[in-house]
Amino acid sequence: MHYRQKHLLAIEGLHPPEIGQLLDLAENYVLLNRSGKTQRDLLRGRTLINLFFEDSTRTRTSFELAGKRLGADVLNMSVSTSSVNKGETLLDTAATLNAMHCDLLVVRHGQSGAPNLLAQKVDAAVINAGDGTHEHPTQALLDALTIRRRKGRLEGLTVAICGDVAHSRVARSNIHLLNTMGSRVRVIGPPTLIPAEVAELGVEVFHDMAAGLAEADIVMMLRLQRERMTRGLVPSAREYFRFFGLDAEKFALARPDALVMHPGPMNRGVEIDSAVADDPERSLIREQVEMGVAVRMAVLDTLARSGRNA
Ligand code: CP
């Protein structure tokens, strides 16, 4: 048992054996899910609350499915109809949930660091489901599982992360995980969407798709996160697609066996062309969603056994 932490707040700081343990366990859950069997005794009597202050389709639903498949009582707290709208603070909301003896708290919040703050205030194990531009650890784990299953390894692969890196918690978590596991990471995008400090994370920076995609094994596309932009950072969606959108012509610049990924939600015709996104041979986008359930089952299972929840 390498992962002994109470929470999962970030990929940064995790060691290869901890990541490897979570991925290996998730492999088991892929097989279990495909067989149609469940393990409803594992989290029986435990309560999982999904607390999402930002929109979500994949993450919230897969945590709900993961919790239910392991036998937990799962509650989805609808923030839009909660007392948050009456001015209740994040910490008072946390104290309220704490009084209900929640065991696992899955949090998505627009402010970087919100899950860390909650983790100091509640008894539950806290899982970061995406905080501001900081991290989205379970997304990076499911991406790594998807890559490892298809390529057989993470070490030595060249992974190009393309687009709005500046606002992407997915990019940040993936950079930490892939670097830790021995991949070579590149980021590609216009200078307005690539923060200068990203080079300090140990990635190669490209502002040209042709140069950045050359020899890439994996091409990971990112959505333009307009909701986090405080000013116009791209001239127009059309022009952005022309230079940085992934179509078949640009994808052909990567290795012939390169695979494409996208965390979703996709904006077709902005960062990715439908012909690439829907290519059954080379797109991993649907598989990423499947891996998301298995990874979240592995995380819930691990946290239920480790830390103070053991
Ligand atoms: N990838 C991801 O986090 O998707 P959702 O916003 O739908 O959860």
Short mmCIF file of C-alpha atoms in Angstrom, two decimals, residues 11 19 21 53 136 161 182 198 204 209 235 265-266 278 296:
data_model
loop_
_atom_site.label_atom_id
_atom_site.label_comp_id
_atom_site.label_asym_id
_atom_site.label_seq_id
_atom_site.Cartn_x
_atom_site.Cartn_y
_atom_site.Cartn_z
CA ILE A 11 -1.08 15.17 -8.45
CA ILE A 19 0.30 6.85 -8.96
CA GLN A 21 -0.97 1.85 -7.25
CA PHE A 53 -19.82 24.69 -7.43
CA HIS A 136 -7.93 18.13 -11.63
CA ILE A 161 -0.82 19.18 -24.71
CA GLY A 182 8.79 9.59 -17.22
CA VAL A 198 4.89 26.69 -17.44
CA GLU A 204 8.97 22.09 -23.85
CA MET A 209 1.55 23.14 -34.17
CA PRO A 235 -8.82 36.89 -32.21
CA PRO A 265 -16.40 19.07 -23.00
CA MET A 266 -15.32 19.50 -26.63
CA ASP A 278 -14.73 10.69 -33.91
CA ARG A 296 -12.75 7.16 -9.47
#
